[in-house]
PDB file of C-alpha atoms and ligand atoms in Angstrom:
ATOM      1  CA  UNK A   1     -17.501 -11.315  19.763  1.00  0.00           C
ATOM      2  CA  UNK A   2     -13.917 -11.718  19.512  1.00  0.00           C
ATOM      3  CA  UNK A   3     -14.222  -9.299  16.526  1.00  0.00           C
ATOM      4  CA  UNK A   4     -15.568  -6.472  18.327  1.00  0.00           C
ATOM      5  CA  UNK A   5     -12.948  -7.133  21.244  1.00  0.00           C
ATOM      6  CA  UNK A   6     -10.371  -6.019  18.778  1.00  0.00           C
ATOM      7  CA  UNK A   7     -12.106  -3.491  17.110  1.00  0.00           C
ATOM      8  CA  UNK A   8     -12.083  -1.751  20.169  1.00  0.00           C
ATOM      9  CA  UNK A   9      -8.302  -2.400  20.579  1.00  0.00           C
ATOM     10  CA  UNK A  10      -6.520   1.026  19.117  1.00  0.00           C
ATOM     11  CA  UNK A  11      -3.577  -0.413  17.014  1.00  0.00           C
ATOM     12  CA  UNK A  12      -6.710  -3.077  15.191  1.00  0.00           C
ATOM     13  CA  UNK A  13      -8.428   0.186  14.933  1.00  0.00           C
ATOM     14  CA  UNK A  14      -6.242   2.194  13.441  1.00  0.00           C
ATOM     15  CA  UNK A  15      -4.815  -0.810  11.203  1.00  0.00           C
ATOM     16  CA  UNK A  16      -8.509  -1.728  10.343  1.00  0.00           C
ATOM     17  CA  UNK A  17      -9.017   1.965   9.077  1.00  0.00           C
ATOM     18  CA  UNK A  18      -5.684   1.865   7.178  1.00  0.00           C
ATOM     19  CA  UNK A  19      -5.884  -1.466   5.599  1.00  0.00           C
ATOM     20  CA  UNK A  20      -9.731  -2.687   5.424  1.00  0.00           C
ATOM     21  CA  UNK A  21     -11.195   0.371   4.435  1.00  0.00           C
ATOM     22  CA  UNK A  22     -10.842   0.021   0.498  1.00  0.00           C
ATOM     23  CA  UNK A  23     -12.181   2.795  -1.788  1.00  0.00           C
ATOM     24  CA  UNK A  24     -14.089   1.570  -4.818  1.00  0.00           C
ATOM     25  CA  UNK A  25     -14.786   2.836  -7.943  1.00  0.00           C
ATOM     26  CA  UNK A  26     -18.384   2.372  -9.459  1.00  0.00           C
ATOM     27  CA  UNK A  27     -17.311  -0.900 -11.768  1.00  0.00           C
ATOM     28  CA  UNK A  28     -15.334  -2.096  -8.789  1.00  0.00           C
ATOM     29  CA  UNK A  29     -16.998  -4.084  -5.871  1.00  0.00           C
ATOM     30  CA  UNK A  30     -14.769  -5.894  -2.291  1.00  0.00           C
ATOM     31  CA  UNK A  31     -15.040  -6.754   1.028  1.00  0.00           C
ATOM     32  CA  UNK A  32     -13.188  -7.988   4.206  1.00  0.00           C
ATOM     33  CA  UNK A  33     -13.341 -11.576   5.893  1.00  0.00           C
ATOM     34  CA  UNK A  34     -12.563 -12.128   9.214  1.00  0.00           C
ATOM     35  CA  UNK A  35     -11.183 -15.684  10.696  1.00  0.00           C
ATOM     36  CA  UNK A  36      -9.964 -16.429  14.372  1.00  0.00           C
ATOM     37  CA  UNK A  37      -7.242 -19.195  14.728  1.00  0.00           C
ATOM     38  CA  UNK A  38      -6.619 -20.600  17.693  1.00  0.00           C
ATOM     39  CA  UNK A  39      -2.526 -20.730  16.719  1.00  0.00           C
ATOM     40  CA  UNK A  40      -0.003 -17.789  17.800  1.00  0.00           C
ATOM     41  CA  UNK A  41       0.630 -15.247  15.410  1.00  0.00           C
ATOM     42  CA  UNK A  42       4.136 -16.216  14.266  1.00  0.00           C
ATOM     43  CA  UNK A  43       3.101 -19.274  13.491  1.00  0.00           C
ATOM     44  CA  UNK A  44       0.238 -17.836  11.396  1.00  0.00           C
ATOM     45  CA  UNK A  45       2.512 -15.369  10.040  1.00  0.00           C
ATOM     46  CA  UNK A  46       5.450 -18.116   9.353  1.00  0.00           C
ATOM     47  CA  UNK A  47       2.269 -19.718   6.621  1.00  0.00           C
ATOM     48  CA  UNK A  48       1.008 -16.665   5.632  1.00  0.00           C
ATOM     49  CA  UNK A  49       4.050 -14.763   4.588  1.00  0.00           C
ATOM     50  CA  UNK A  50       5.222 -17.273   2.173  1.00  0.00           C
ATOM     51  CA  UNK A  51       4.548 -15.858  -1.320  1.00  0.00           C
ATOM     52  CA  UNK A  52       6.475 -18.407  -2.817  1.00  0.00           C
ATOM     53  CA  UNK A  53       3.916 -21.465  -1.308  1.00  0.00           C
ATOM     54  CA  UNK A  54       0.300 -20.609  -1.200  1.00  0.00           C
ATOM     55  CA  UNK A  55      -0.080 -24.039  -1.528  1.00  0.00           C
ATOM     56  CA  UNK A  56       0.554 -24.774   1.775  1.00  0.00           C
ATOM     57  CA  UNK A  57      -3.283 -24.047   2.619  1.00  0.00           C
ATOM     58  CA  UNK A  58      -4.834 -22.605  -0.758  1.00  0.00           C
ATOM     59  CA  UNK A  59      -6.482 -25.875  -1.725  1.00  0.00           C
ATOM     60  CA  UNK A  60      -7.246 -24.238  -5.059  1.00  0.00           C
ATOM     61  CA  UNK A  61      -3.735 -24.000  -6.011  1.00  0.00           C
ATOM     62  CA  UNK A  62      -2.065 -26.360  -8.053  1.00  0.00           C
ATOM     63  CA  UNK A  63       0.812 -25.020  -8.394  1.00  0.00           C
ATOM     64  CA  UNK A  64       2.944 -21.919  -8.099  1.00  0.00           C
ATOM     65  CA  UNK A  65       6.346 -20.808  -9.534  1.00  0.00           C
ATOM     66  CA  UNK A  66       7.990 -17.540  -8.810  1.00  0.00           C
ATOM     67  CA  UNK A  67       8.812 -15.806 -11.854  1.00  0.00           C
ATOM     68  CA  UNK A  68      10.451 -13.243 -10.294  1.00  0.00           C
ATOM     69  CA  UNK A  69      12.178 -12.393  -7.335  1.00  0.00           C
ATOM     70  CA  UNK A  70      12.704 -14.400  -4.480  1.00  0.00           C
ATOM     71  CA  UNK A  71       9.618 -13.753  -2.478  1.00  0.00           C
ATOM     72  CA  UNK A  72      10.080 -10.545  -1.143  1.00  0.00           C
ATOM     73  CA  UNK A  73       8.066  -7.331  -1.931  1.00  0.00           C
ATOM     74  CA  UNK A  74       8.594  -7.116  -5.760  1.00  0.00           C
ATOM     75  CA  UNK A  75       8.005 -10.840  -6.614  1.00  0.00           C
ATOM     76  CA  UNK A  76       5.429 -12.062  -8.969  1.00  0.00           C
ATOM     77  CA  UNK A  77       4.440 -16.181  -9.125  1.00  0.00           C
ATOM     78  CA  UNK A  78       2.607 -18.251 -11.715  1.00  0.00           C
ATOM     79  CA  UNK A  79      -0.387 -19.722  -9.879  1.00  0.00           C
ATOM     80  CA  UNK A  80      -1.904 -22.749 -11.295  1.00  0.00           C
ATOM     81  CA  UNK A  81      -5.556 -23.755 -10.234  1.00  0.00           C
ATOM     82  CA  UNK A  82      -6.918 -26.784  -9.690  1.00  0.00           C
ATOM     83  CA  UNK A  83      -9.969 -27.876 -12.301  1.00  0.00           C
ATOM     84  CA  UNK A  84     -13.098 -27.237 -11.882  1.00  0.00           C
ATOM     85  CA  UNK A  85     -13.237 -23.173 -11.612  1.00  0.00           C
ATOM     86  CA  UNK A  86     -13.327 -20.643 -14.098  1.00  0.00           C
ATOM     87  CA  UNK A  87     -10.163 -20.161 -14.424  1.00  0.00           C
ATOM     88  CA  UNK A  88      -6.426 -21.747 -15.161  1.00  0.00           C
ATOM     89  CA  UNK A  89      -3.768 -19.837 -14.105  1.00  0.00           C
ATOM     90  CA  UNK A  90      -2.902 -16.768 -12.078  1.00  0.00           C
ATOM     91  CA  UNK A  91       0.188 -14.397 -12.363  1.00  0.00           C
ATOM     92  CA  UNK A  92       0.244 -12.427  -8.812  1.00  0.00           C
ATOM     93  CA  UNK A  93       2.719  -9.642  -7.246  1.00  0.00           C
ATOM     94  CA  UNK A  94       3.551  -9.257  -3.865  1.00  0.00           C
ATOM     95  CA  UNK A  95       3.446  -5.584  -3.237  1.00  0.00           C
ATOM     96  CA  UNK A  96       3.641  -5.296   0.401  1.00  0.00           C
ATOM     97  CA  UNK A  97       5.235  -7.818   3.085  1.00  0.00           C
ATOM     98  CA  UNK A  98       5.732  -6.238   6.584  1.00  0.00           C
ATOM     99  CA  UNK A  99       7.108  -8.786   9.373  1.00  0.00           C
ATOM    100  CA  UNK A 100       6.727  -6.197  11.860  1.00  0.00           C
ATOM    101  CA  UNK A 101       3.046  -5.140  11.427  1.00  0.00           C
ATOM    102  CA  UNK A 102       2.449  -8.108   9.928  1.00  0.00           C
ATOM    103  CA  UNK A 103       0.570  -7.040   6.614  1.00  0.00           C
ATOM    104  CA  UNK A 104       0.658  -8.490   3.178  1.00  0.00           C
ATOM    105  CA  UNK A 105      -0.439  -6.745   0.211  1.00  0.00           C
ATOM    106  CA  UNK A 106      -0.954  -8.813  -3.406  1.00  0.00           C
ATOM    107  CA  UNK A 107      -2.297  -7.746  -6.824  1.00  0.00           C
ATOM    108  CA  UNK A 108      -3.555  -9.877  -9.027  1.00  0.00           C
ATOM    109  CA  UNK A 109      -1.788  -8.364 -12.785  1.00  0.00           C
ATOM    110  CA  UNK A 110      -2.548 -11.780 -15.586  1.00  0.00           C
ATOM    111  CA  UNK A 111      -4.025 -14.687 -15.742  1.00  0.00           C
ATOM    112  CA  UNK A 112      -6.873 -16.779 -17.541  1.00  0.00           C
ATOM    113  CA  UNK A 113      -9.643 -15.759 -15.110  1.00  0.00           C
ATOM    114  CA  UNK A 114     -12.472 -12.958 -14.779  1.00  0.00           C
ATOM    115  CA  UNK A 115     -10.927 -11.301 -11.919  1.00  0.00           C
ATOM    116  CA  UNK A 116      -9.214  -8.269 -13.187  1.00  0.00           C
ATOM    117  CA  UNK A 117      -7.340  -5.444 -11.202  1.00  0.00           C
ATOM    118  CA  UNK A 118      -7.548  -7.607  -7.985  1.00  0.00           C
ATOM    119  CA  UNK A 119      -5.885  -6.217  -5.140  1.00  0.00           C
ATOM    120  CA  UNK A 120      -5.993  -8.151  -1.441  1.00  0.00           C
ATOM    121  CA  UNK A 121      -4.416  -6.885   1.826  1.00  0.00           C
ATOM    122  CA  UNK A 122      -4.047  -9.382   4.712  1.00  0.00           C
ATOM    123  CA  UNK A 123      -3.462  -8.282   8.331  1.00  0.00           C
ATOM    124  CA  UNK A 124      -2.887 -10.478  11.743  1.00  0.00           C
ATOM    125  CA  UNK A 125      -4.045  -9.262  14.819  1.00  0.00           C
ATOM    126  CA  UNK A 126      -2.890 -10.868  18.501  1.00  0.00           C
ATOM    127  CA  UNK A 127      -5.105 -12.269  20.937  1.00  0.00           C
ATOM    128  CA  UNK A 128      -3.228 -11.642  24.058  1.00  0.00           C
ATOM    129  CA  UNK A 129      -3.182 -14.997  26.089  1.00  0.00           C
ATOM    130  CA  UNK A 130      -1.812 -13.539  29.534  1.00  0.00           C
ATOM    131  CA  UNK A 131       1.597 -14.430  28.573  1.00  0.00           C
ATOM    132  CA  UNK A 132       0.870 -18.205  28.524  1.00  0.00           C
ATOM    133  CA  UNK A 133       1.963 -18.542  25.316  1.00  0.00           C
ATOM    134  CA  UNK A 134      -1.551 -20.064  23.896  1.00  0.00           C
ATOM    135  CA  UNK A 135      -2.378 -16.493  22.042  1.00  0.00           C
ATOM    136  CA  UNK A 136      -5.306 -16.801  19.561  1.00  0.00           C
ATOM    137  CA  UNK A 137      -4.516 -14.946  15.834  1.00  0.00           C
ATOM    138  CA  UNK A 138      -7.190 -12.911  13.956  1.00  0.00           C
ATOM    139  CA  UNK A 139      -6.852 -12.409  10.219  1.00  0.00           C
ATOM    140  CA  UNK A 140      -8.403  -9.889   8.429  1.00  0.00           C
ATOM    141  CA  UNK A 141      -8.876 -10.064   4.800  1.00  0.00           C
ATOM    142  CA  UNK A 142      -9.935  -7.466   2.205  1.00  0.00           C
ATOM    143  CA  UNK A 143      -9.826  -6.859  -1.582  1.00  0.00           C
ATOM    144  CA  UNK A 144     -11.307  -4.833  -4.355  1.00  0.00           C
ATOM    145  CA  UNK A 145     -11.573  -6.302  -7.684  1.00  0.00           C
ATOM    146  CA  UNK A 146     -13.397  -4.871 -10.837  1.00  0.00           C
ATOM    147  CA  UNK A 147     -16.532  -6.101 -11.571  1.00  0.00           C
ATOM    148  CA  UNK A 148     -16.531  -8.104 -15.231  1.00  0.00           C
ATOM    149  CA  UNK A 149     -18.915  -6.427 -17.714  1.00  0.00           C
ATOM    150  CA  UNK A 150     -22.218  -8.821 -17.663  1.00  0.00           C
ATOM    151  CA  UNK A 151     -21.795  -9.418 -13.903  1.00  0.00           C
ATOM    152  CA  UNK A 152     -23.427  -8.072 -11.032  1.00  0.00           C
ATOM    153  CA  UNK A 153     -21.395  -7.248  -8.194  1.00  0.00           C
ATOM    154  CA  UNK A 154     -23.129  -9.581  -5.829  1.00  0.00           C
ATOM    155  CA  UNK A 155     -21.809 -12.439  -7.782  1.00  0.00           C
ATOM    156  CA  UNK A 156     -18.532 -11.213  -7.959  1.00  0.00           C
ATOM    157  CA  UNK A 157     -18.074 -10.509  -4.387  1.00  0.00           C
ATOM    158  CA  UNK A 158     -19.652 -13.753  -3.412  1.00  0.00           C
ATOM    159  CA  UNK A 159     -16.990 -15.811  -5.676  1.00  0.00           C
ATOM    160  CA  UNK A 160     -14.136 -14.160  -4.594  1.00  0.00           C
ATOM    161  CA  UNK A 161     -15.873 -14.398  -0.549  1.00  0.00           C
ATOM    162  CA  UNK A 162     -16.233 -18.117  -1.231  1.00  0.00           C
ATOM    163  CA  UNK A 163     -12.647 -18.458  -1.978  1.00  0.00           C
ATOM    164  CA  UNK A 164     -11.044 -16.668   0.673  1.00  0.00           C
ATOM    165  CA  UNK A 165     -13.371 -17.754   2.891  1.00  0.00           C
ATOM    166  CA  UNK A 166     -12.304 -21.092   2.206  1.00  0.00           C
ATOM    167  CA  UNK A 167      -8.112 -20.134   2.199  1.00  0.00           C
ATOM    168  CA  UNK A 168      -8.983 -18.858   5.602  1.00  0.00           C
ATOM    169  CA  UNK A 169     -10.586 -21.779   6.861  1.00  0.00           C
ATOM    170  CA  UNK A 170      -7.752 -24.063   5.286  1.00  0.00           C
ATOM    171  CA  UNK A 171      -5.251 -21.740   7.296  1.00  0.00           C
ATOM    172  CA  UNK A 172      -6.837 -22.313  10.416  1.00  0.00           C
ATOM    173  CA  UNK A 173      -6.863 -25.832  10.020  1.00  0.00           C
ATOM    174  CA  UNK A 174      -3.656 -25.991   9.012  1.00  0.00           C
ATOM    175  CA  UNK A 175      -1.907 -24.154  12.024  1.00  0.00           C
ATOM    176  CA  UNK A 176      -4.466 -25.031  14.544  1.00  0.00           C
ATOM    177  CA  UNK A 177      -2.949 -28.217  13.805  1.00  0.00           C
ATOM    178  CA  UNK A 178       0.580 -27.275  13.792  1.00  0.00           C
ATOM    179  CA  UNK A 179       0.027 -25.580  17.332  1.00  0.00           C
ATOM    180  CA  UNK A 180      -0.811 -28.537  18.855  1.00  0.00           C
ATOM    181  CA  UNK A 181       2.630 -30.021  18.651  1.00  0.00           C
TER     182      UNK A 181
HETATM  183  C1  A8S B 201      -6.571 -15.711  -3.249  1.00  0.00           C
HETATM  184  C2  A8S B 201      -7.850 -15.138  -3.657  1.00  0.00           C
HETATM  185  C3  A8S B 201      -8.584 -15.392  -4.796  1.00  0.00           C
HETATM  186  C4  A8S B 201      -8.104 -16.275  -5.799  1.00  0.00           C
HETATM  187  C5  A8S B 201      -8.741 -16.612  -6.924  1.00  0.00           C
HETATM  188  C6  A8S B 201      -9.887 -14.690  -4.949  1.00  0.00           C
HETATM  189  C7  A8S B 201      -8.255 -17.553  -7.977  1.00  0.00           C
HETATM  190  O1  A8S B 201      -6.956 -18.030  -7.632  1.00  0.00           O
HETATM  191  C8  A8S B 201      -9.198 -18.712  -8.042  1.00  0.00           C
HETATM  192  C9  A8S B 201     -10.244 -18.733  -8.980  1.00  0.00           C
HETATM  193  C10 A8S B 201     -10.458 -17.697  -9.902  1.00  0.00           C
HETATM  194  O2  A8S B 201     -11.389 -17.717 -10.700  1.00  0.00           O
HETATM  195  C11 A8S B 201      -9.554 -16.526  -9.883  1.00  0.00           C
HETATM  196  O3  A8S B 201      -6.000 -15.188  -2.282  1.00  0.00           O
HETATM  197  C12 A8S B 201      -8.159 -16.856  -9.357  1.00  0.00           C
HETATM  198  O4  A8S B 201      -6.063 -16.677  -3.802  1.00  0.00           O
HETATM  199  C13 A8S B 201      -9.042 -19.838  -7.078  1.00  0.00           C
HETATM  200  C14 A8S B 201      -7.435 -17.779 -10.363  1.00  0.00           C
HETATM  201  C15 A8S B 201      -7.381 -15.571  -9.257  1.00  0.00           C
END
């Protein structure tokens, strides 16, 4: 519902066609998530746009250095994931980080994990409140990643859904709860 409300909105639109419209090659497979938060965008944005401390709501992550940079566009960090996945570590670049349109692009470029050539791009959208100051935040969420030789891309799309599904949730929570005080 609230979805469709900003589809129809021309600047989600147009940003929707820009930045969740991913082309994919035959071995590569992606898709975009979709959260509402009930938390103004800068506050979203203040979490979000930290490249330096995905921790702060990816409850996969251990722990994350930067290895370079100092978390602007350029920057790469050594993630660290919890146990229990397939996987260990992480090494990510930020390649995009715009505080006006608020858009974050990352690509995922080492790592002990299965998936390779990963690239995510992140976009908030405003819920007007009236000028109340209670505005609701929609994030949009969409990557393309290749698909690992013996793996279907069903599997691979619903790992990588699973996860972001749950950083999305975990980001809601989190500033949901900051909003309140
Ligand atoms: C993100 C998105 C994803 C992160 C995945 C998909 C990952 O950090 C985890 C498990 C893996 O197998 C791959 O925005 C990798 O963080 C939790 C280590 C990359």
């Amino acid at each position: 519902m609230l979805y469709k409300e900003l589809q129809g909105h021309p600047r989600t639109k147009a940003m929707t066609v820009q930045y969740h419209t991913p082309k994919l090659s035959s071995n590569q497979c992606g898709s975009t998530l979709v959260q509402t938060i009930d938390a103004p965008l800068p506050l979203v944005w203040s979490i979000l746009r930290r490249f330096d401390n995905p921790q702060a709501y990816k409850q996969f992550v251990k722990s994350c250095r930067l290895s370079a940079g100092n978390g602007g566009v350029g920057s790469i960090r050594e993630v660290v994931v919890v146990s229990g996945l397939p996987a260990a570590t992480s090494t990510e670049r930020l390649d995009e980080l715009d505080d006006e349109c608020h858009v974050m692009m990352i690509s995922i470029i080492g790592g002990d994990h299965r998936l390779v050539n990963y690239r995510s791009t992140t976009t908030l959208h405003e819920i007007s409140d009236g000028g109340n100051g209670s505005g609701k935040t929609v994030v949009l969420e969409s990557y393309v990643v290749d698909v690992p030789a013996g793996n279907s891309k069903e599997d691979t799309c619903c790992f990588a859904d699973m996860i972001i599904a749950c950083n999305l949730r975990s980001l809601a929570r989190l500033t949901e709860k900051m909003a309140k005080f």
